């Protein structure tokens, strides 16, 4: 595995490969790699000639300074993990390689996608994500870029970015990887006590029930039953449960309102904010 710290050198190496007709799969991460990342990397390996993973804790997407300072940084473990996977390239830049003196820090037009739901909770977060992804796409010029469905709103932002700038990259959204009991995998799960981690599977189970119900009840009724259930769980605090158009993040009232509909939720449980979602309808990607 080749490790690059320099954006210019990585760019010229990948340009050389592309000129030789090789496809490039790109998996951006902030490190602390887990099974979820592994699934993205394996898919990228299966679908491309060359795979690049980035590990960069992007300061622009943290609205809370302390979160950035406390972000885990197990870089040596991550490097070993990637070596075992036989990864081709790791991009592990310092901040000045990504946002150097020539970097022009202007907002990416996101049509308000950055202001709702997770964006409302974390002002500036999706602008920060869009800026770093735009910059990485310039450096890597990937044929395909891999993102987990777990951070659904992030995938919507990236799809918009690709369309807005007319980029020549295919977005590949990979299914959520779950623990054996159903909790969506996330580095945040480490903060949950073992007993709570298993109990937290109620979130996924309730999303499955919602999906089942919305085919024989109206979406509104199905949503109300699931909302009431989630609100009744001891120690849990339901932040939101919404059904959205998976392209615009606008709330929908019925399954007829859009071709791509996703139910997204955030539940605070055992002191940890747990995100999850389920696709209710997808005539866009699977017509
Ligand atoms: O999902 C993440 O880990 C980050 O938001 C990403 C996509 C690597 C951008 O910094």
PDB file of C-alpha atoms and ligand atoms in Angstrom:
ATOM      1  CA  UNK A   1       0.000   0.000   0.000  1.00  0.00           C
ATOM      2  CA  UNK A   2       1.336   3.444  -0.919  1.00  0.00           C
ATOM      3  CA  UNK A   3       0.734   6.211   1.595  1.00  0.00           C
ATOM      4  CA  UNK A   4       0.522   9.737   0.242  1.00  0.00           C
ATOM      5  CA  UNK A   5       0.550  12.870   2.340  1.00  0.00           C
ATOM      6  CA  UNK A   6       0.929  15.228  -0.602  1.00  0.00           C
ATOM      7  CA  UNK A   7      -2.182  16.159  -2.606  1.00  0.00           C
ATOM      8  CA  UNK A   8      -0.105  17.151  -5.658  1.00  0.00           C
ATOM      9  CA  UNK A   9       1.839  13.875  -5.747  1.00  0.00           C
ATOM     10  CA  UNK A  10      -1.292  11.753  -5.282  1.00  0.00           C
ATOM     11  CA  UNK A  11      -3.062  13.697  -8.006  1.00  0.00           C
ATOM     12  CA  UNK A  12      -0.244  13.154 -10.519  1.00  0.00           C
ATOM     13  CA  UNK A  13       0.041   9.442  -9.643  1.00  0.00           C
ATOM     14  CA  UNK A  14      -3.722   8.900 -10.111  1.00  0.00           C
ATOM     15  CA  UNK A  15      -3.790  10.962 -13.318  1.00  0.00           C
ATOM     16  CA  UNK A  16      -1.101   8.637 -14.708  1.00  0.00           C
ATOM     17  CA  UNK A  17      -3.240   5.580 -13.829  1.00  0.00           C
ATOM     18  CA  UNK A  18      -6.368   7.121 -15.360  1.00  0.00           C
ATOM     19  CA  UNK A  19      -4.491   7.892 -18.573  1.00  0.00           C
ATOM     20  CA  UNK A  20      -3.722   4.168 -18.719  1.00  0.00           C
ATOM     21  CA  UNK A  21      -7.476   3.484 -18.555  1.00  0.00           C
ATOM     22  CA  UNK A  22      -7.675   2.379 -14.917  1.00  0.00           C
ATOM     23  CA  UNK A  23     -10.840   3.085 -12.954  1.00  0.00           C
ATOM     24  CA  UNK A  24     -10.451   4.638  -9.507  1.00  0.00           C
ATOM     25  CA  UNK A  25     -12.700   3.796  -6.558  1.00  0.00           C
ATOM     26  CA  UNK A  26     -12.572   6.278  -3.685  1.00  0.00           C
ATOM     27  CA  UNK A  27     -13.589   5.752  -0.060  1.00  0.00           C
ATOM     28  CA  UNK A  28     -13.286   8.933   2.044  1.00  0.00           C
ATOM     29  CA  UNK A  29     -13.108   8.397   5.808  1.00  0.00           C
ATOM     30  CA  UNK A  30     -12.093  10.143   8.994  1.00  0.00           C
ATOM     31  CA  UNK A  31     -10.329   7.012  10.283  1.00  0.00           C
ATOM     32  CA  UNK A  32     -11.200   4.837  13.303  1.00  0.00           C
ATOM     33  CA  UNK A  33     -12.136   2.248  10.687  1.00  0.00           C
ATOM     34  CA  UNK A  34     -14.825  -0.350  11.443  1.00  0.00           C
ATOM     35  CA  UNK A  35     -16.941  -2.972   9.641  1.00  0.00           C
ATOM     36  CA  UNK A  36     -18.993  -0.248   7.947  1.00  0.00           C
ATOM     37  CA  UNK A  37     -15.864   1.170   6.261  1.00  0.00           C
ATOM     38  CA  UNK A  38     -14.745  -2.355   5.417  1.00  0.00           C
ATOM     39  CA  UNK A  39     -17.920  -2.954   3.411  1.00  0.00           C
ATOM     40  CA  UNK A  40     -17.286   0.243   1.407  1.00  0.00           C
ATOM     41  CA  UNK A  41     -13.669  -0.709   0.761  1.00  0.00           C
ATOM     42  CA  UNK A  42     -14.564  -4.242  -0.322  1.00  0.00           C
ATOM     43  CA  UNK A  43     -17.220  -3.000  -2.703  1.00  0.00           C
ATOM     44  CA  UNK A  44     -14.778  -0.427  -4.115  1.00  0.00           C
ATOM     45  CA  UNK A  45     -12.181  -3.167  -4.610  1.00  0.00           C
ATOM     46  CA  UNK A  46     -14.673  -5.379  -6.415  1.00  0.00           C
ATOM     47  CA  UNK A  47     -15.774  -2.622  -8.797  1.00  0.00           C
ATOM     48  CA  UNK A  48     -12.556  -0.743  -9.641  1.00  0.00           C
ATOM     49  CA  UNK A  49      -9.000  -1.326 -10.862  1.00  0.00           C
ATOM     50  CA  UNK A  50      -7.497   0.863  -8.151  1.00  0.00           C
ATOM     51  CA  UNK A  51      -8.836   1.895  -4.738  1.00  0.00           C
ATOM     52  CA  UNK A  52      -7.936   5.006  -2.769  1.00  0.00           C
ATOM     53  CA  UNK A  53      -8.992   5.497   0.845  1.00  0.00           C
ATOM     54  CA  UNK A  54      -8.542   8.828   2.584  1.00  0.00           C
ATOM     55  CA  UNK A  55      -8.153   9.312   6.303  1.00  0.00           C
ATOM     56  CA  UNK A  56      -8.591  12.963   7.177  1.00  0.00           C
ATOM     57  CA  UNK A  57     -10.352  14.429  10.183  1.00  0.00           C
ATOM     58  CA  UNK A  58     -11.911  17.403   8.432  1.00  0.00           C
ATOM     59  CA  UNK A  59     -11.950  20.434  10.758  1.00  0.00           C
ATOM     60  CA  UNK A  60     -14.542  22.226   8.598  1.00  0.00           C
ATOM     61  CA  UNK A  61     -17.321  19.774   9.434  1.00  0.00           C
ATOM     62  CA  UNK A  62     -17.090  20.096  13.235  1.00  0.00           C
ATOM     63  CA  UNK A  63     -19.317  22.705  14.789  1.00  0.00           C
ATOM     64  CA  UNK A  64     -18.004  21.840  18.252  1.00  0.00           C
ATOM     65  CA  UNK A  65     -14.281  22.406  18.815  1.00  0.00           C
ATOM     66  CA  UNK A  66     -14.182  19.772  21.602  1.00  0.00           C
ATOM     67  CA  UNK A  67     -15.596  17.070  19.262  1.00  0.00           C
ATOM     68  CA  UNK A  68     -12.718  17.764  16.884  1.00  0.00           C
ATOM     69  CA  UNK A  69     -10.121  17.689  19.666  1.00  0.00           C
ATOM     70  CA  UNK A  70     -11.533  14.425  21.077  1.00  0.00           C
ATOM     71  CA  UNK A  71     -12.010  12.709  17.715  1.00  0.00           C
ATOM     72  CA  UNK A  72     -10.297   9.258  17.867  1.00  0.00           C
ATOM     73  CA  UNK A  73      -7.050   8.977  15.890  1.00  0.00           C
ATOM     74  CA  UNK A  74      -5.918   5.317  15.825  1.00  0.00           C
ATOM     75  CA  UNK A  75      -3.870   5.862  12.648  1.00  0.00           C
ATOM     76  CA  UNK A  76      -1.410   2.980  13.144  1.00  0.00           C
ATOM     77  CA  UNK A  77      -4.250   0.464  13.690  1.00  0.00           C
ATOM     78  CA  UNK A  78      -6.056   1.868  10.639  1.00  0.00           C
ATOM     79  CA  UNK A  79      -2.938   1.554   8.472  1.00  0.00           C
ATOM     80  CA  UNK A  80      -2.475  -2.093   9.506  1.00  0.00           C
ATOM     81  CA  UNK A  81      -6.126  -2.761   8.777  1.00  0.00           C
ATOM     82  CA  UNK A  82      -5.809  -1.253   5.284  1.00  0.00           C
ATOM     83  CA  UNK A  83      -2.575  -3.167   4.605  1.00  0.00           C
ATOM     84  CA  UNK A  84      -4.337  -6.433   5.461  1.00  0.00           C
ATOM     85  CA  UNK A  85      -7.012  -5.508   2.946  1.00  0.00           C
ATOM     86  CA  UNK A  86      -4.336  -4.999   0.306  1.00  0.00           C
ATOM     87  CA  UNK A  87      -5.477  -1.467  -0.361  1.00  0.00           C
ATOM     88  CA  UNK A  88      -3.672   0.345  -3.195  1.00  0.00           C
ATOM     89  CA  UNK A  89      -3.446   3.920  -1.912  1.00  0.00           C
ATOM     90  CA  UNK A  90      -4.001   5.691   1.366  1.00  0.00           C
ATOM     91  CA  UNK A  91      -4.263   9.481   1.314  1.00  0.00           C
ATOM     92  CA  UNK A  92      -3.484  10.799   4.788  1.00  0.00           C
ATOM     93  CA  UNK A  93      -2.882  14.523   4.385  1.00  0.00           C
ATOM     94  CA  UNK A  94      -2.253  17.233   6.950  1.00  0.00           C
ATOM     95  CA  UNK A  95      -4.699  20.140   7.014  1.00  0.00           C
ATOM     96  CA  UNK A  96      -2.423  22.395   4.929  1.00  0.00           C
ATOM     97  CA  UNK A  97      -2.490  19.880   2.049  1.00  0.00           C
ATOM     98  CA  UNK A  98      -6.267  20.050   1.888  1.00  0.00           C
ATOM     99  CA  UNK A  99      -6.841  23.704   2.748  1.00  0.00           C
ATOM    100  CA  UNK A 100      -3.525  25.285   1.757  1.00  0.00           C
ATOM    101  CA  UNK A 101      -2.884  28.967   0.961  1.00  0.00           C
ATOM    102  CA  UNK A 102      -4.420  28.539  -2.539  1.00  0.00           C
ATOM    103  CA  UNK A 103      -7.658  27.076  -1.203  1.00  0.00           C
ATOM    104  CA  UNK A 104     -10.608  29.420  -1.819  1.00  0.00           C
ATOM    105  CA  UNK A 105     -13.106  28.916   0.986  1.00  0.00           C
ATOM    106  CA  UNK A 106     -16.489  29.630  -0.578  1.00  0.00           C
ATOM    107  CA  UNK A 107     -19.755  27.931   0.340  1.00  0.00           C
ATOM    108  CA  UNK A 108     -21.014  25.166  -1.917  1.00  0.00           C
ATOM    109  CA  UNK A 109     -24.622  25.838  -3.077  1.00  0.00           C
ATOM    110  CA  UNK A 110     -26.638  23.084  -1.389  1.00  0.00           C
ATOM    111  CA  UNK A 111     -30.224  24.265  -1.944  1.00  0.00           C
ATOM    112  CA  UNK A 112     -30.932  24.156   1.795  1.00  0.00           C
ATOM    113  CA  UNK A 113     -30.051  20.438   2.069  1.00  0.00           C
ATOM    114  CA  UNK A 114     -27.565  21.450   4.736  1.00  0.00           C
ATOM    115  CA  UNK A 115     -30.107  23.287   6.888  1.00  0.00           C
ATOM    116  CA  UNK A 116     -32.621  20.561   7.794  1.00  0.00           C
ATOM    117  CA  UNK A 117     -32.563  17.583  10.191  1.00  0.00           C
ATOM    118  CA  UNK A 118     -28.888  16.781  10.901  1.00  0.00           C
ATOM    119  CA  UNK A 119     -27.956  20.153   9.406  1.00  0.00           C
ATOM    120  CA  UNK A 120     -30.200  21.928  11.891  1.00  0.00           C
ATOM    121  CA  UNK A 121     -28.557  20.042  14.756  1.00  0.00           C
ATOM    122  CA  UNK A 122     -25.035  20.756  13.505  1.00  0.00           C
ATOM    123  CA  UNK A 123     -24.816  24.157  11.784  1.00  0.00           C
ATOM    124  CA  UNK A 124     -22.102  24.255   9.111  1.00  0.00           C
ATOM    125  CA  UNK A 125     -21.550  20.498   9.201  1.00  0.00           C
ATOM    126  CA  UNK A 126     -22.738  19.678   5.669  1.00  0.00           C
ATOM    127  CA  UNK A 127     -21.023  22.737   4.204  1.00  0.00           C
ATOM    128  CA  UNK A 128     -17.819  21.335   5.733  1.00  0.00           C
ATOM    129  CA  UNK A 129     -18.511  17.894   4.266  1.00  0.00           C
ATOM    130  CA  UNK A 130     -19.292  19.370   0.833  1.00  0.00           C
ATOM    131  CA  UNK A 131     -16.092  21.444   0.869  1.00  0.00           C
ATOM    132  CA  UNK A 132     -13.815  18.542   1.728  1.00  0.00           C
ATOM    133  CA  UNK A 133     -15.497  16.179  -0.740  1.00  0.00           C
ATOM    134  CA  UNK A 134     -15.273  18.770  -3.521  1.00  0.00           C
ATOM    135  CA  UNK A 135     -11.576  19.195  -2.746  1.00  0.00           C
ATOM    136  CA  UNK A 136     -10.943  15.421  -2.566  1.00  0.00           C
ATOM    137  CA  UNK A 137     -12.795  14.826  -5.826  1.00  0.00           C
ATOM    138  CA  UNK A 138     -10.507  17.414  -7.478  1.00  0.00           C
ATOM    139  CA  UNK A 139      -7.442  15.589  -6.174  1.00  0.00           C
ATOM    140  CA  UNK A 140      -8.558  11.976  -6.747  1.00  0.00           C
ATOM    141  CA  UNK A 141     -10.957  12.401  -9.730  1.00  0.00           C
ATOM    142  CA  UNK A 142     -12.638   9.125  -8.796  1.00  0.00           C
ATOM    143  CA  UNK A 143     -14.593   7.023 -11.250  1.00  0.00           C
ATOM    144  CA  UNK A 144     -16.798   5.940  -8.329  1.00  0.00           C
ATOM    145  CA  UNK A 145     -17.069   7.230  -4.758  1.00  0.00           C
ATOM    146  CA  UNK A 146     -18.444   5.087  -1.927  1.00  0.00           C
ATOM    147  CA  UNK A 147     -20.552   6.357   0.969  1.00  0.00           C
ATOM    148  CA  UNK A 148     -22.575   4.509   3.606  1.00  0.00           C
ATOM    149  CA  UNK A 149     -26.362   4.829   3.665  1.00  0.00           C
ATOM    150  CA  UNK A 150     -26.095   5.170   7.439  1.00  0.00           C
ATOM    151  CA  UNK A 151     -25.330   8.901   7.022  1.00  0.00           C
ATOM    152  CA  UNK A 152     -28.200   9.295   4.608  1.00  0.00           C
ATOM    153  CA  UNK A 153     -28.320  13.087   4.494  1.00  0.00           C
ATOM    154  CA  UNK A 154     -24.604  13.127   3.674  1.00  0.00           C
ATOM    155  CA  UNK A 155     -25.263  10.934   0.619  1.00  0.00           C
ATOM    156  CA  UNK A 156     -27.976  13.381  -0.515  1.00  0.00           C
ATOM    157  CA  UNK A 157     -25.531  16.283  -0.163  1.00  0.00           C
ATOM    158  CA  UNK A 158     -22.849  14.428  -2.157  1.00  0.00           C
ATOM    159  CA  UNK A 159     -25.320  13.501  -4.937  1.00  0.00           C
ATOM    160  CA  UNK A 160     -26.324  17.159  -5.182  1.00  0.00           C
ATOM    161  CA  UNK A 161     -22.685  18.258  -5.277  1.00  0.00           C
ATOM    162  CA  UNK A 162     -21.866  15.850  -8.116  1.00  0.00           C
ATOM    163  CA  UNK A 163     -24.868  17.064 -10.115  1.00  0.00           C
ATOM    164  CA  UNK A 164     -24.326  20.736  -9.378  1.00  0.00           C
ATOM    165  CA  UNK A 165     -20.690  20.713 -10.552  1.00  0.00           C
ATOM    166  CA  UNK A 166     -21.328  18.160 -13.335  1.00  0.00           C
ATOM    167  CA  UNK A 167     -18.614  15.881 -11.923  1.00  0.00           C
ATOM    168  CA  UNK A 168     -17.666  12.709 -13.707  1.00  0.00           C
ATOM    169  CA  UNK A 169     -18.000  10.497 -10.626  1.00  0.00           C
ATOM    170  CA  UNK A 170     -20.637   7.881  -9.832  1.00  0.00           C
ATOM    171  CA  UNK A 171     -21.971   7.944  -6.301  1.00  0.00           C
ATOM    172  CA  UNK A 172     -22.308   4.458  -4.831  1.00  0.00           C
ATOM    173  CA  UNK A 173     -24.427   4.310  -1.680  1.00  0.00           C
ATOM    174  CA  UNK A 174     -23.708   1.097   0.234  1.00  0.00           C
ATOM    175  CA  UNK A 175     -26.252  -0.555   2.561  1.00  0.00           C
ATOM    176  CA  UNK A 176     -26.046  -0.029   6.305  1.00  0.00           C
ATOM    177  CA  UNK A 177     -23.921  -2.615   8.105  1.00  0.00           C
ATOM    178  CA  UNK A 178     -25.568  -3.735  11.348  1.00  0.00           C
ATOM    179  CA  UNK A 179     -24.474  -5.411  14.538  1.00  0.00           C
ATOM    180  CA  UNK A 180     -25.925  -8.929  14.921  1.00  0.00           C
ATOM    181  CA  UNK A 181     -28.926  -7.584  16.864  1.00  0.00           C
ATOM    182  CA  UNK A 182     -29.683  -4.878  14.292  1.00  0.00           C
ATOM    183  CA  UNK A 183     -28.124  -1.671  15.627  1.00  0.00           C
ATOM    184  CA  UNK A 184     -26.567   0.288  12.740  1.00  0.00           C
ATOM    185  CA  UNK A 185     -22.782   0.189  13.035  1.00  0.00           C
ATOM    186  CA  UNK A 186     -21.119   3.412  14.075  1.00  0.00           C
ATOM    187  CA  UNK A 187     -18.035   4.442  16.033  1.00  0.00           C
ATOM    188  CA  UNK A 188     -20.503   6.071  18.484  1.00  0.00           C
ATOM    189  CA  UNK A 189     -21.785   2.613  19.521  1.00  0.00           C
ATOM    190  CA  UNK A 190     -18.585   2.204  21.543  1.00  0.00           C
ATOM    191  CA  UNK A 191     -19.971   4.806  23.942  1.00  0.00           C
ATOM    192  CA  UNK A 192     -22.981   2.596  24.761  1.00  0.00           C
ATOM    193  CA  UNK A 193     -22.854   0.106  27.653  1.00  0.00           C
ATOM    194  CA  UNK A 194     -22.989  -3.504  26.394  1.00  0.00           C
ATOM    195  CA  UNK A 195     -26.534  -4.106  27.713  1.00  0.00           C
ATOM    196  CA  UNK A 196     -27.804  -0.872  26.098  1.00  0.00           C
ATOM    197  CA  UNK A 197     -26.112  -1.726  22.798  1.00  0.00           C
ATOM    198  CA  UNK A 198     -28.251  -4.830  22.426  1.00  0.00           C
ATOM    199  CA  UNK A 199     -31.413  -3.052  23.615  1.00  0.00           C
ATOM    200  CA  UNK A 200     -30.824  -0.274  21.071  1.00  0.00           C
ATOM    201  CA  UNK A 201     -31.904  -2.719  18.354  1.00  0.00           C
ATOM    202  CA  UNK A 202     -35.456  -1.423  19.000  1.00  0.00           C
ATOM    203  CA  UNK A 203     -34.623   1.420  16.598  1.00  0.00           C
ATOM    204  CA  UNK A 204     -34.042  -0.819  13.587  1.00  0.00           C
ATOM    205  CA  UNK A 205     -36.915  -3.116  14.534  1.00  0.00           C
ATOM    206  CA  UNK A 206     -39.296  -0.154  14.641  1.00  0.00           C
ATOM    207  CA  UNK A 207     -38.083   1.033  11.197  1.00  0.00           C
ATOM    208  CA  UNK A 208     -38.756  -2.442   9.780  1.00  0.00           C
ATOM    209  CA  UNK A 209     -42.261  -2.342  11.292  1.00  0.00           C
ATOM    210  CA  UNK A 210     -42.828   1.115   9.840  1.00  0.00           C
ATOM    211  CA  UNK A 211     -41.883  -0.169   6.394  1.00  0.00           C
ATOM    212  CA  UNK A 212     -44.236  -3.135   6.779  1.00  0.00           C
ATOM    213  CA  UNK A 213     -47.106  -0.944   8.039  1.00  0.00           C
ATOM    214  CA  UNK A 214     -46.897   1.706   5.357  1.00  0.00           C
ATOM    215  CA  UNK A 215     -47.981  -0.816   2.715  1.00  0.00           C
ATOM    216  CA  UNK A 216     -51.338  -1.499   4.363  1.00  0.00           C
ATOM    217  CA  UNK A 217     -51.948   1.786   6.214  1.00  0.00           C
ATOM    218  CA  UNK A 218     -51.440   5.383   5.114  1.00  0.00           C
ATOM    219  CA  UNK A 219     -47.900   6.684   5.578  1.00  0.00           C
ATOM    220  CA  UNK A 220     -49.225   9.202   8.139  1.00  0.00           C
ATOM    221  CA  UNK A 221     -50.848   6.478  10.262  1.00  0.00           C
ATOM    222  CA  UNK A 222     -47.811   4.195  10.039  1.00  0.00           C
ATOM    223  CA  UNK A 223     -45.558   7.078  11.070  1.00  0.00           C
ATOM    224  CA  UNK A 224     -47.788   7.992  14.010  1.00  0.00           C
ATOM    225  CA  UNK A 225     -47.809   4.430  15.399  1.00  0.00           C
ATOM    226  CA  UNK A 226     -44.025   4.140  15.133  1.00  0.00           C
ATOM    227  CA  UNK A 227     -43.509   7.616  16.631  1.00  0.00           C
ATOM    228  CA  UNK A 228     -45.716   6.735  19.607  1.00  0.00           C
ATOM    229  CA  UNK A 229     -43.847   3.476  20.075  1.00  0.00           C
ATOM    230  CA  UNK A 230     -40.420   5.144  19.980  1.00  0.00           C
ATOM    231  CA  UNK A 231     -41.607   7.809  22.427  1.00  0.00           C
ATOM    232  CA  UNK A 232     -42.721   5.118  24.863  1.00  0.00           C
ATOM    233  CA  UNK A 233     -39.306   3.434  25.187  1.00  0.00           C
ATOM    234  CA  UNK A 234     -37.704   3.904  28.579  1.00  0.00           C
ATOM    235  CA  UNK A 235     -34.437   5.899  28.591  1.00  0.00           C
ATOM    236  CA  UNK A 236     -34.936   6.832  24.936  1.00  0.00           C
ATOM    237  CA  UNK A 237     -35.508  10.316  23.585  1.00  0.00           C
ATOM    238  CA  UNK A 238     -36.859  10.444  20.043  1.00  0.00           C
ATOM    239  CA  UNK A 239     -35.352  13.484  18.307  1.00  0.00           C
ATOM    240  CA  UNK A 240     -37.089  12.927  15.008  1.00  0.00           C
ATOM    241  CA  UNK A 241     -38.668  10.322  12.780  1.00  0.00           C
ATOM    242  CA  UNK A 242     -39.469  11.635   9.308  1.00  0.00           C
ATOM    243  CA  UNK A 243     -40.188  10.287   5.852  1.00  0.00           C
ATOM    244  CA  UNK A 244     -38.386  12.303   3.219  1.00  0.00           C
ATOM    245  CA  UNK A 245     -37.919  12.553  -0.510  1.00  0.00           C
ATOM    246  CA  UNK A 246     -34.485  10.942  -0.806  1.00  0.00           C
ATOM    247  CA  UNK A 247     -33.275  13.535  -3.335  1.00  0.00           C
ATOM    248  CA  UNK A 248     -34.522  16.786  -1.790  1.00  0.00           C
ATOM    249  CA  UNK A 249     -34.820  15.865   1.929  1.00  0.00           C
ATOM    250  CA  UNK A 250     -38.337  17.417   1.858  1.00  0.00           C
ATOM    251  CA  UNK A 251     -40.872  15.655   4.060  1.00  0.00           C
ATOM    252  CA  UNK A 252     -43.460  13.571   2.221  1.00  0.00           C
ATOM    253  CA  UNK A 253     -47.001  12.761   3.329  1.00  0.00           C
ATOM    254  CA  UNK A 254     -47.648   9.765   1.091  1.00  0.00           C
ATOM    255  CA  UNK A 255     -45.700   7.102  -0.767  1.00  0.00           C
ATOM    256  CA  UNK A 256     -47.007   8.689  -3.991  1.00  0.00           C
ATOM    257  CA  UNK A 257     -45.177  11.945  -3.278  1.00  0.00           C
ATOM    258  CA  UNK A 258     -41.749  10.887  -4.616  1.00  0.00           C
ATOM    259  CA  UNK A 259     -39.886   8.108  -6.410  1.00  0.00           C
ATOM    260  CA  UNK A 260     -37.371   7.708  -3.655  1.00  0.00           C
ATOM    261  CA  UNK A 261     -38.595   7.800  -0.044  1.00  0.00           C
ATOM    262  CA  UNK A 262     -36.536   7.177   3.067  1.00  0.00           C
ATOM    263  CA  UNK A 263     -37.560   7.130   6.730  1.00  0.00           C
ATOM    264  CA  UNK A 264     -34.838   8.762   8.842  1.00  0.00           C
ATOM    265  CA  UNK A 265     -34.632   8.801  12.598  1.00  0.00           C
ATOM    266  CA  UNK A 266     -32.435   9.940  15.444  1.00  0.00           C
ATOM    267  CA  UNK A 267     -32.955   8.525  18.899  1.00  0.00           C
ATOM    268  CA  UNK A 268     -30.912   9.477  21.901  1.00  0.00           C
ATOM    269  CA  UNK A 269     -30.431   6.340  23.958  1.00  0.00           C
ATOM    270  CA  UNK A 270     -28.075   5.743  26.873  1.00  0.00           C
ATOM    271  CA  UNK A 271     -26.718   9.261  26.336  1.00  0.00           C
ATOM    272  CA  UNK A 272     -25.737   8.571  22.709  1.00  0.00           C
ATOM    273  CA  UNK A 273     -27.350  10.022  19.552  1.00  0.00           C
ATOM    274  CA  UNK A 274     -28.129   7.048  17.322  1.00  0.00           C
ATOM    275  CA  UNK A 275     -28.940   7.614  13.631  1.00  0.00           C
ATOM    276  CA  UNK A 276     -30.730   5.107  11.458  1.00  0.00           C
ATOM    277  CA  UNK A 277     -32.836   5.009   8.304  1.00  0.00           C
ATOM    278  CA  UNK A 278     -34.670   2.678   5.982  1.00  0.00           C
ATOM    279  CA  UNK A 279     -35.606   2.988   2.313  1.00  0.00           C
ATOM    280  CA  UNK A 280     -39.406   2.771   1.937  1.00  0.00           C
ATOM    281  CA  UNK A 281     -39.528   3.192  -1.827  1.00  0.00           C
ATOM    282  CA  UNK A 282     -36.849   3.377  -4.495  1.00  0.00           C
ATOM    283  CA  UNK A 283     -37.999   3.750  -8.075  1.00  0.00           C
ATOM    284  CA  UNK A 284     -35.039   6.001  -8.748  1.00  0.00           C
ATOM    285  CA  UNK A 285     -32.092   3.671  -8.270  1.00  0.00           C
ATOM    286  CA  UNK A 286     -34.137   0.478  -8.900  1.00  0.00           C
ATOM    287  CA  UNK A 287     -36.789   1.525 -11.429  1.00  0.00           C
TER     288      UNK A 287
HETATM  289  O1  LIG B   1     -18.585  10.265   6.778  1.00  0.00           O
HETATM  290  C1  LIG B   1     -17.431  10.688   7.048  1.00  0.00           C
HETATM  291  O2  LIG B   1     -16.606   9.994   7.627  1.00  0.00           O
HETATM  292  C2  LIG B   1     -17.056  12.110   6.650  1.00  0.00           C
HETATM  293  O3  LIG B   1     -18.145  12.958   6.724  1.00  0.00           O
HETATM  294  C3  LIG B   1     -16.383  12.187   5.274  1.00  0.00           C
HETATM  295  C4  LIG B   1     -17.315  11.720   4.174  1.00  0.00           C
HETATM  296  C5  LIG B   1     -15.116  11.351   5.255  1.00  0.00           C
HETATM  297  C6  LIG B   1     -15.987  13.631   4.956  1.00  0.00           C
HETATM  298  O4  LIG B   1     -15.067  14.126   5.867  1.00  0.00           O
END
